[in-house]
PDB file of C-alpha atoms and ligand atoms in Angstrom:
ATOM      1  CA  MET A   1      91.372 103.319 110.440  1.00  0.00           C
ATOM      2  CA  ASP A   2      93.471 100.505 111.912  1.00  0.00           C
ATOM      3  CA  ALA A   3      96.586 102.275 113.243  1.00  0.00           C
ATOM      4  CA  ALA A   4      98.550  99.030 113.158  1.00  0.00           C
ATOM      5  CA  LEU A   5      98.046  98.686 109.395  1.00  0.00           C
ATOM      6  CA  PHE A   6      98.176 102.286 108.205  1.00  0.00           C
ATOM      7  CA  PRO A   7     101.169 104.575 108.805  1.00  0.00           C
ATOM      8  CA  ARG A   8     100.906 107.769 110.836  1.00  0.00           C
ATOM      9  CA  HIS A   9      98.337 110.002 109.213  1.00  0.00           C
ATOM     10  CA  ASP A  10      98.777 113.744 109.429  1.00  0.00           C
ATOM     11  CA  VAL A  11      97.046 114.901 106.239  1.00  0.00           C
ATOM     12  CA  GLU A  12      93.598 116.467 106.637  1.00  0.00           C
ATOM     13  CA  GLU A  13      91.050 114.043 105.211  1.00  0.00           C
ATOM     14  CA  PRO A  14      87.325 114.236 104.483  1.00  0.00           C
ATOM     15  CA  PRO A  15      85.233 112.680 107.267  1.00  0.00           C
ATOM     16  CA  ARG A  16      84.052 109.090 106.695  1.00  0.00           C
ATOM     17  CA  ASP A  17      80.544 110.440 106.122  1.00  0.00           C
ATOM     18  CA  CYS A  18      81.604 113.346 103.881  1.00  0.00           C
ATOM     19  CA  PRO A  19      78.333 114.795 102.482  1.00  0.00           C
ATOM     20  CA  LEU A  20      79.778 117.037  99.741  1.00  0.00           C
ATOM     21  CA  CYS A  21      78.953 115.024  96.581  1.00  0.00           C
ATOM     22  CA  PRO A  22      75.378 113.672  96.697  1.00  0.00           C
ATOM     23  CA  ARG A  23      75.858 111.192  93.826  1.00  0.00           C
ATOM     24  CA  LEU A  24      78.966 109.717  95.451  1.00  0.00           C
ATOM     25  CA  VAL A  25      77.270 109.548  98.855  1.00  0.00           C
ATOM     26  CA  GLU A  26      74.391 107.600  97.328  1.00  0.00           C
ATOM     27  CA  PHE A  27      76.750 105.218  95.520  1.00  0.00           C
ATOM     28  CA  ARG A  28      78.833 104.686  98.668  1.00  0.00           C
ATOM     29  CA  GLU A  29      75.747 104.032 100.768  1.00  0.00           C
ATOM     30  CA  THR A  30      74.326 101.566  98.247  1.00  0.00           C
ATOM     31  CA  TRP A  31      77.548  99.574  98.438  1.00  0.00           C
ATOM     32  CA  ALA A  32      77.747  99.888 102.224  1.00  0.00           C
ATOM     33  CA  ALA A  33      74.323  98.199 102.376  1.00  0.00           C
ATOM     34  CA  LYS A  34      75.398  95.442  99.943  1.00  0.00           C
ATOM     35  CA  GLU A  35      78.930  94.933 101.294  1.00  0.00           C
ATOM     36  CA  PRO A  36      79.036  96.111 104.917  1.00  0.00           C
ATOM     37  CA  SER A  37      82.529  94.693 105.497  1.00  0.00           C
ATOM     38  CA  TRP A  38      84.037  96.963 102.818  1.00  0.00           C
ATOM     39  CA  HIS A  39      85.587 100.383 103.536  1.00  0.00           C
ATOM     40  CA  ASN A  40      82.847 102.236 101.526  1.00  0.00           C
ATOM     41  CA  ALA A  41      84.054 105.727 102.543  1.00  0.00           C
ATOM     42  CA  PRO A  42      86.516 108.378 101.358  1.00  0.00           C
ATOM     43  CA  VAL A  43      89.887 106.653 100.907  1.00  0.00           C
ATOM     44  CA  PRO A  44      92.621 108.534 102.766  1.00  0.00           C
ATOM     45  CA  ALA A  45      96.031 109.350 101.319  1.00  0.00           C
ATOM     46  CA  PHE A  46      98.594 106.560 101.768  1.00  0.00           C
ATOM     47  CA  LEU A  47     101.652 107.980 103.543  1.00  0.00           C
ATOM     48  CA  PRO A  48     105.134 106.669 104.285  1.00  0.00           C
ATOM     49  CA  PRO A  49     106.448 106.053 107.795  1.00  0.00           C
ATOM     50  CA  GLY A  50     107.248 109.531 109.129  1.00  0.00           C
ATOM     51  CA  GLY A  51     104.016 110.966 107.710  1.00  0.00           C
ATOM     52  CA  ALA A  52     103.641 114.128 105.652  1.00  0.00           C
ATOM     53  CA  ALA A  53     107.091 115.509 106.550  1.00  0.00           C
ATOM     54  CA  ALA A  54     108.756 112.457 104.972  1.00  0.00           C
ATOM     55  CA  VAL A  55     107.054 112.885 101.585  1.00  0.00           C
ATOM     56  CA  LYS A  56     109.315 113.879  98.678  1.00  0.00           C
ATOM     57  CA  LEU A  57     107.263 112.282  95.906  1.00  0.00           C
ATOM     58  CA  ALA A  58     103.462 112.602  95.671  1.00  0.00           C
ATOM     59  CA  VAL A  59     101.683 110.287  93.234  1.00  0.00           C
ATOM     60  CA  ILE A  60      98.229 111.602  92.300  1.00  0.00           C
ATOM     61  CA  GLY A  61      95.684 108.978  91.222  1.00  0.00           C
ATOM     62  CA  LEU A  62      92.145 109.400  89.962  1.00  0.00           C
ATOM     63  CA  ALA A  63      89.683 107.824  92.416  1.00  0.00           C
ATOM     64  CA  PRO A  64      89.186 104.553  94.311  1.00  0.00           C
ATOM     65  CA  GLY A  65      88.119 101.521  92.310  1.00  0.00           C
ATOM     66  CA  LEU A  66      84.878  99.917  93.473  1.00  0.00           C
ATOM     67  CA  ARG A  67      86.314  96.528  94.434  1.00  0.00           C
ATOM     68  CA  GLY A  68      89.792  97.920  95.024  1.00  0.00           C
ATOM     69  CA  ALA A  69      90.500 100.910  97.239  1.00  0.00           C
ATOM     70  CA  ASN A  70      86.801 101.335  98.047  1.00  0.00           C
ATOM     71  CA  ARG A  71      86.818  97.793  99.432  1.00  0.00           C
ATOM     72  CA  THR A  72      90.210  97.826 101.153  1.00  0.00           C
ATOM     73  CA  GLY A  73      90.559 101.481 102.167  1.00  0.00           C
ATOM     74  CA  ARG A  74      94.105 101.831 100.754  1.00  0.00           C
ATOM     75  CA  PRO A  75      94.740 103.521  97.367  1.00  0.00           C
ATOM     76  CA  PHE A  76      95.435 101.112  94.482  1.00  0.00           C
ATOM     77  CA  THR A  77      94.962  98.069  96.701  1.00  0.00           C
ATOM     78  CA  GLY A  78      92.800  95.359  95.201  1.00  0.00           C
ATOM     79  CA  ASP A  79      92.751  97.305  91.923  1.00  0.00           C
ATOM     80  CA  TYR A  80      94.536  95.844  88.917  1.00  0.00           C
ATOM     81  CA  ALA A  81      96.206  99.265  88.554  1.00  0.00           C
ATOM     82  CA  GLY A  82      98.070  98.711  91.831  1.00  0.00           C
ATOM     83  CA  ASP A  83     100.083  95.769  90.506  1.00  0.00           C
ATOM     84  CA  LEU A  84     102.038  97.940  88.085  1.00  0.00           C
ATOM     85  CA  LEU A  85     102.126 100.994  90.356  1.00  0.00           C
ATOM     86  CA  TYR A  86     103.561  99.257  93.418  1.00  0.00           C
ATOM     87  CA  ALA A  87     105.988  97.098  91.400  1.00  0.00           C
ATOM     88  CA  THR A  88     107.307 100.249  89.738  1.00  0.00           C
ATOM     89  CA  LEU A  89     107.549 102.192  93.001  1.00  0.00           C
ATOM     90  CA  ALA A  90     109.489  99.278  94.535  1.00  0.00           C
ATOM     91  CA  LYS A  91     111.846  99.144  91.560  1.00  0.00           C
ATOM     92  CA  PHE A  92     112.849 102.776  92.166  1.00  0.00           C
ATOM     93  CA  GLY A  93     113.070 102.457  95.953  1.00  0.00           C
ATOM     94  CA  PHE A  94     109.818 104.367  96.589  1.00  0.00           C
ATOM     95  CA  ALA A  95     108.205 101.335  98.292  1.00  0.00           C
ATOM     96  CA  ASN A  96     109.284  98.019  99.715  1.00  0.00           C
ATOM     97  CA  ASP A  97     108.368  94.962  97.667  1.00  0.00           C
ATOM     98  CA  ARG A  98     105.696  93.587  99.996  1.00  0.00           C
ATOM     99  CA  PHE A  99     102.636  94.535  97.923  1.00  0.00           C
ATOM    100  CA  ALA A 100     100.127  91.677  97.911  1.00  0.00           C
ATOM    101  CA  ALA A 101      96.911  93.661  97.311  1.00  0.00           C
ATOM    102  CA  ARG A 102      95.859  93.397 100.989  1.00  0.00           C
ATOM    103  CA  VAL A 103      96.152  96.070 103.655  1.00  0.00           C
ATOM    104  CA  ASP A 104      98.023  93.663 105.953  1.00  0.00           C
ATOM    105  CA  ASP A 105     100.690  92.799 103.359  1.00  0.00           C
ATOM    106  CA  GLY A 106     103.464  94.806 105.061  1.00  0.00           C
ATOM    107  CA  LEU A 107     103.769  97.239 102.160  1.00  0.00           C
ATOM    108  CA  GLU A 108     105.486 100.503 103.099  1.00  0.00           C
ATOM    109  CA  LEU A 109     106.024 103.559 100.960  1.00  0.00           C
ATOM    110  CA  ARG A 110     109.423 105.285 101.085  1.00  0.00           C
ATOM    111  CA  GLU A 111     109.430 109.130 100.881  1.00  0.00           C
ATOM    112  CA  THR A 112     106.242 108.769  98.818  1.00  0.00           C
ATOM    113  CA  ALA A 113     102.545 109.522  99.270  1.00  0.00           C
ATOM    114  CA  ILE A 114      99.668 108.337  97.096  1.00  0.00           C
ATOM    115  CA  VAL A 115      96.665 110.643  96.976  1.00  0.00           C
ATOM    116  CA  ASN A 116      93.552 110.321  94.825  1.00  0.00           C
ATOM    117  CA  ALA A 117      92.164 113.439  93.146  1.00  0.00           C
ATOM    118  CA  VAL A 118      88.689 112.226  94.182  1.00  0.00           C
ATOM    119  CA  ARG A 119      88.485 110.392  97.498  1.00  0.00           C
ATOM    120  CA  CYS A 120      85.217 108.457  96.989  1.00  0.00           C
ATOM    121  CA  VAL A 121      84.510 105.726  94.453  1.00  0.00           C
ATOM    122  CA  PRO A 122      82.597 107.116  91.457  1.00  0.00           C
ATOM    123  CA  PRO A 123      80.126 105.025  89.426  1.00  0.00           C
ATOM    124  CA  GLU A 124      81.919 103.503  86.413  1.00  0.00           C
ATOM    125  CA  ASN A 125      85.210 105.063  87.532  1.00  0.00           C
ATOM    126  CA  LYS A 126      84.037 108.421  86.205  1.00  0.00           C
ATOM    127  CA  PRO A 127      83.830 111.352  88.607  1.00  0.00           C
ATOM    128  CA  THR A 128      81.904 114.351  87.238  1.00  0.00           C
ATOM    129  CA  PRO A 129      83.657 117.707  86.796  1.00  0.00           C
ATOM    130  CA  ALA A 130      81.681 119.020  89.805  1.00  0.00           C
ATOM    131  CA  GLU A 131      82.892 116.111  91.993  1.00  0.00           C
ATOM    132  CA  ILE A 132      86.484 116.645  90.885  1.00  0.00           C
ATOM    133  CA  ASN A 133      86.174 120.352  91.695  1.00  0.00           C
ATOM    134  CA  THR A 134      84.565 119.703  95.077  1.00  0.00           C
ATOM    135  CA  CYS A 135      87.128 117.146  96.222  1.00  0.00           C
ATOM    136  CA  ARG A 136      90.035 119.335  95.122  1.00  0.00           C
ATOM    137  CA  GLN A 137      90.045 121.058  98.510  1.00  0.00           C
ATOM    138  CA  TYR A 138      91.425 117.822  99.979  1.00  0.00           C
ATOM    139  CA  LEU A 139      93.936 117.355  97.187  1.00  0.00           C
ATOM    140  CA  LYS A 140      95.132 120.904  97.729  1.00  0.00           C
ATOM    141  CA  THR A 141      95.435 120.457 101.478  1.00  0.00           C
ATOM    142  CA  ALA A 142      97.384 117.236 100.969  1.00  0.00           C
ATOM    143  CA  ILE A 143      99.851 118.710  98.465  1.00  0.00           C
ATOM    144  CA  ASN A 144     100.344 121.853 100.542  1.00  0.00           C
ATOM    145  CA  GLY A 145     100.785 119.694 103.641  1.00  0.00           C
ATOM    146  CA  PHE A 146     103.958 118.040 102.323  1.00  0.00           C
ATOM    147  CA  PRO A 147     106.679 120.478 103.423  1.00  0.00           C
ATOM    148  CA  ASN A 148     109.540 118.583 101.751  1.00  0.00           C
ATOM    149  CA  LEU A 149     107.867 117.697  98.464  1.00  0.00           C
ATOM    150  CA  ASP A 150     110.271 117.534  95.483  1.00  0.00           C
ATOM    151  CA  VAL A 151     108.129 116.073  92.719  1.00  0.00           C
ATOM    152  CA  ILE A 152     104.550 115.200  91.815  1.00  0.00           C
ATOM    153  CA  VAL A 153     103.676 112.353  89.432  1.00  0.00           C
ATOM    154  CA  THR A 154     100.158 112.690  87.994  1.00  0.00           C
ATOM    155  CA  LEU A 155      98.405 109.558  86.726  1.00  0.00           C
ATOM    156  CA  GLY A 156      96.132 110.450  83.825  1.00  0.00           C
ATOM    157  CA  ARG A 157      94.712 113.706  82.545  1.00  0.00           C
ATOM    158  CA  ILE A 158      92.052 114.155  85.234  1.00  0.00           C
ATOM    159  CA  ALA A 159      94.592 113.850  88.062  1.00  0.00           C
ATOM    160  CA  HIS A 160      97.003 116.077  86.147  1.00  0.00           C
ATOM    161  CA  ASP A 161      94.491 118.855  85.500  1.00  0.00           C
ATOM    162  CA  SER A 162      93.092 118.744  89.027  1.00  0.00           C
ATOM    163  CA  THR A 163      96.625 118.964  90.438  1.00  0.00           C
ATOM    164  CA  LEU A 164      97.370 122.020  88.289  1.00  0.00           C
ATOM    165  CA  ARG A 165      94.148 123.671  89.443  1.00  0.00           C
ATOM    166  CA  ALA A 166      95.009 122.822  93.068  1.00  0.00           C
ATOM    167  CA  LEU A 167      98.322 124.606  92.541  1.00  0.00           C
ATOM    168  CA  GLY A 168      96.643 127.584  90.854  1.00  0.00           C
ATOM    169  CA  VAL A 169      98.383 126.857  87.513  1.00  0.00           C
ATOM    170  CA  LYS A 170      96.659 127.390  84.145  1.00  0.00           C
ATOM    171  CA  LEU A 171      96.235 124.124  82.229  1.00  0.00           C
ATOM    172  CA  ARG A 172      97.871 125.624  79.152  1.00  0.00           C
ATOM    173  CA  ASP A 173     101.032 126.358  81.142  1.00  0.00           C
ATOM    174  CA  ALA A 174     101.638 122.644  81.827  1.00  0.00           C
ATOM    175  CA  PRO A 175      99.633 120.591  79.303  1.00  0.00           C
ATOM    176  CA  PHE A 176      99.134 116.880  79.965  1.00  0.00           C
ATOM    177  CA  ARG A 177     101.346 114.601  77.911  1.00  0.00           C
ATOM    178  CA  HIS A 178     102.746 111.237  78.927  1.00  0.00           C
ATOM    179  CA  GLY A 179     106.307 111.724  80.187  1.00  0.00           C
ATOM    180  CA  ALA A 180     106.157 115.539  80.142  1.00  0.00           C
ATOM    181  CA  GLU A 181     107.968 117.404  82.919  1.00  0.00           C
ATOM    182  CA  HIS A 182     106.895 120.849  84.058  1.00  0.00           C
ATOM    183  CA  ALA A 183     108.282 123.233  86.656  1.00  0.00           C
ATOM    184  CA  VAL A 184     105.303 125.341  87.755  1.00  0.00           C
ATOM    185  CA  ALA A 185     104.254 127.137  90.952  1.00  0.00           C
ATOM    186  CA  GLY A 186     107.513 126.037  92.563  1.00  0.00           C
ATOM    187  CA  ARG A 187     106.665 122.379  91.898  1.00  0.00           C
ATOM    188  CA  HIS A 188     108.187 119.786  89.581  1.00  0.00           C
ATOM    189  CA  ILE A 189     105.498 117.706  87.870  1.00  0.00           C
ATOM    190  CA  VAL A 190     105.954 114.565  85.771  1.00  0.00           C
ATOM    191  CA  SER A 191     102.814 113.366  84.013  1.00  0.00           C
ATOM    192  CA  SER A 192     101.921 109.820  83.043  1.00  0.00           C
ATOM    193  CA  TYR A 193      99.106 107.911  81.467  1.00  0.00           C
ATOM    194  CA  HIS A 194      97.046 106.256  84.190  1.00  0.00           C
ATOM    195  CA  CYS A 195      98.197 102.699  84.991  1.00  0.00           C
ATOM    196  CA  SER A 196      94.643 101.348  84.544  1.00  0.00           C
ATOM    197  CA  ARG A 197      93.917  97.854  83.291  1.00  0.00           C
ATOM    198  CA  TYR A 198      92.535  99.376  80.086  1.00  0.00           C
ATOM    199  CA  ASN A 199      95.685 101.385  79.366  1.00  0.00           C
ATOM    200  CA  THR A 200      98.049  98.512  80.112  1.00  0.00           C
ATOM    201  CA  ASN A 201      95.994  95.882  78.246  1.00  0.00           C
ATOM    202  CA  THR A 202      95.740  98.048  75.146  1.00  0.00           C
ATOM    203  CA  GLY A 203      99.437  98.953  75.193  1.00  0.00           C
ATOM    204  CA  VAL A 204      98.713 102.668  75.691  1.00  0.00           C
ATOM    205  CA  LEU A 205     100.995 102.368  78.732  1.00  0.00           C
ATOM    206  CA  THR A 206     103.769  99.773  78.853  1.00  0.00           C
ATOM    207  CA  PRO A 207     105.782  98.941  81.986  1.00  0.00           C
ATOM    208  CA  GLU A 208     108.802 100.555  80.299  1.00  0.00           C
ATOM    209  CA  MET A 209     106.902 103.801  79.673  1.00  0.00           C
ATOM    210  CA  PHE A 210     105.762 103.827  83.307  1.00  0.00           C
ATOM    211  CA  GLU A 211     109.267 103.130  84.598  1.00  0.00           C
ATOM    212  CA  ALA A 212     110.614 106.033  82.550  1.00  0.00           C
ATOM    213  CA  VAL A 213     108.249 108.342  84.451  1.00  0.00           C
ATOM    214  CA  PHE A 214     109.489 107.164  87.847  1.00  0.00           C
ATOM    215  CA  GLU A 215     113.081 107.301  86.677  1.00  0.00           C
ATOM    216  CA  LYS A 216     112.523 111.017  86.066  1.00  0.00           C
ATOM    217  CA  ALA A 217     110.910 111.378  89.495  1.00  0.00           C
ATOM    218  CA  ALA A 218     113.824 109.529  91.128  1.00  0.00           C
ATOM    219  CA  THR A 219     116.307 111.849  89.419  1.00  0.00           C
ATOM    220  CA  VAL A 220     114.535 114.875  90.908  1.00  0.00           C
ATOM    221  CA  VAL A 221     114.324 113.361  94.413  1.00  0.00           C
ATOM    222  CA  ARG A 222     117.875 111.990  94.519  1.00  0.00           C
ATOM    223  CA  GLY A 223     119.665 114.432  92.212  1.00  0.00           C
TER     224      GLY A 223
HETATM  225  O1  LIG B 301      93.368 106.126  90.406  1.00  0.00           O
HETATM  226  C1  LIG B 301      93.144 105.110  91.083  1.00  0.00           C
HETATM  227  C2  LIG B 301      92.881 103.853  90.504  1.00  0.00           C
HETATM  228  C3  LIG B 301      92.679 102.801  91.293  1.00  0.00           C
HETATM  229  N1  LIG B 301      92.735 102.948  92.631  1.00  0.00           N
HETATM  230  C4  LIG B 301      92.983 104.131  93.208  1.00  0.00           C
HETATM  231  O2  LIG B 301      93.035 104.257  94.435  1.00  0.00           O
HETATM  232  N2  LIG B 301      93.169 105.191  92.407  1.00  0.00           N
END
């Protein structure tokens, strides 16, 4: 990782050659052969200056996009989904407004971390239940490694359910619903539809609906 481009990193991450999910390893290696200049490895959490101790809001995504985070190495960077996510974070003061879909754009998060539930790119954006379960150890370590965390925003049902399992919460105690807020296991969770191209193009998620989620998160962080 280029230390000049990525903020201090003090969350435990899978190694670049993580062997735990054979299907994802094979997919990663196929793309590493085709596109050797791409990242093609587990995508680490994106942290604010100050590292894990500075994190008050954790945004949990699904998994890297093939030509997005898997190419660039930064969550939601190069993915269509990042346009809405970073614009919305900036609007609520959780990021500066430098996002230009490149890792050298000068984008900085503020009191916010972005962590994918699955760190490696899955074929067709669909991790299997076994891959989600296997990678949860890293999600759990990340969430538990934020000592000043106030609120978690989950993007989509898979991220939501994996976050609950990471926290040891039964799914029925905090069911996924866009805009729902739950206080469970000492954590405040706000859930959202994923900001994918499909959801935004079909109107399942509008910018206003997404902003309402981060308004709730901002209220928890700033009182
Ligand atoms: O959930 C997602 C979607 C796109 N890119 C990511 O890093 N995560």
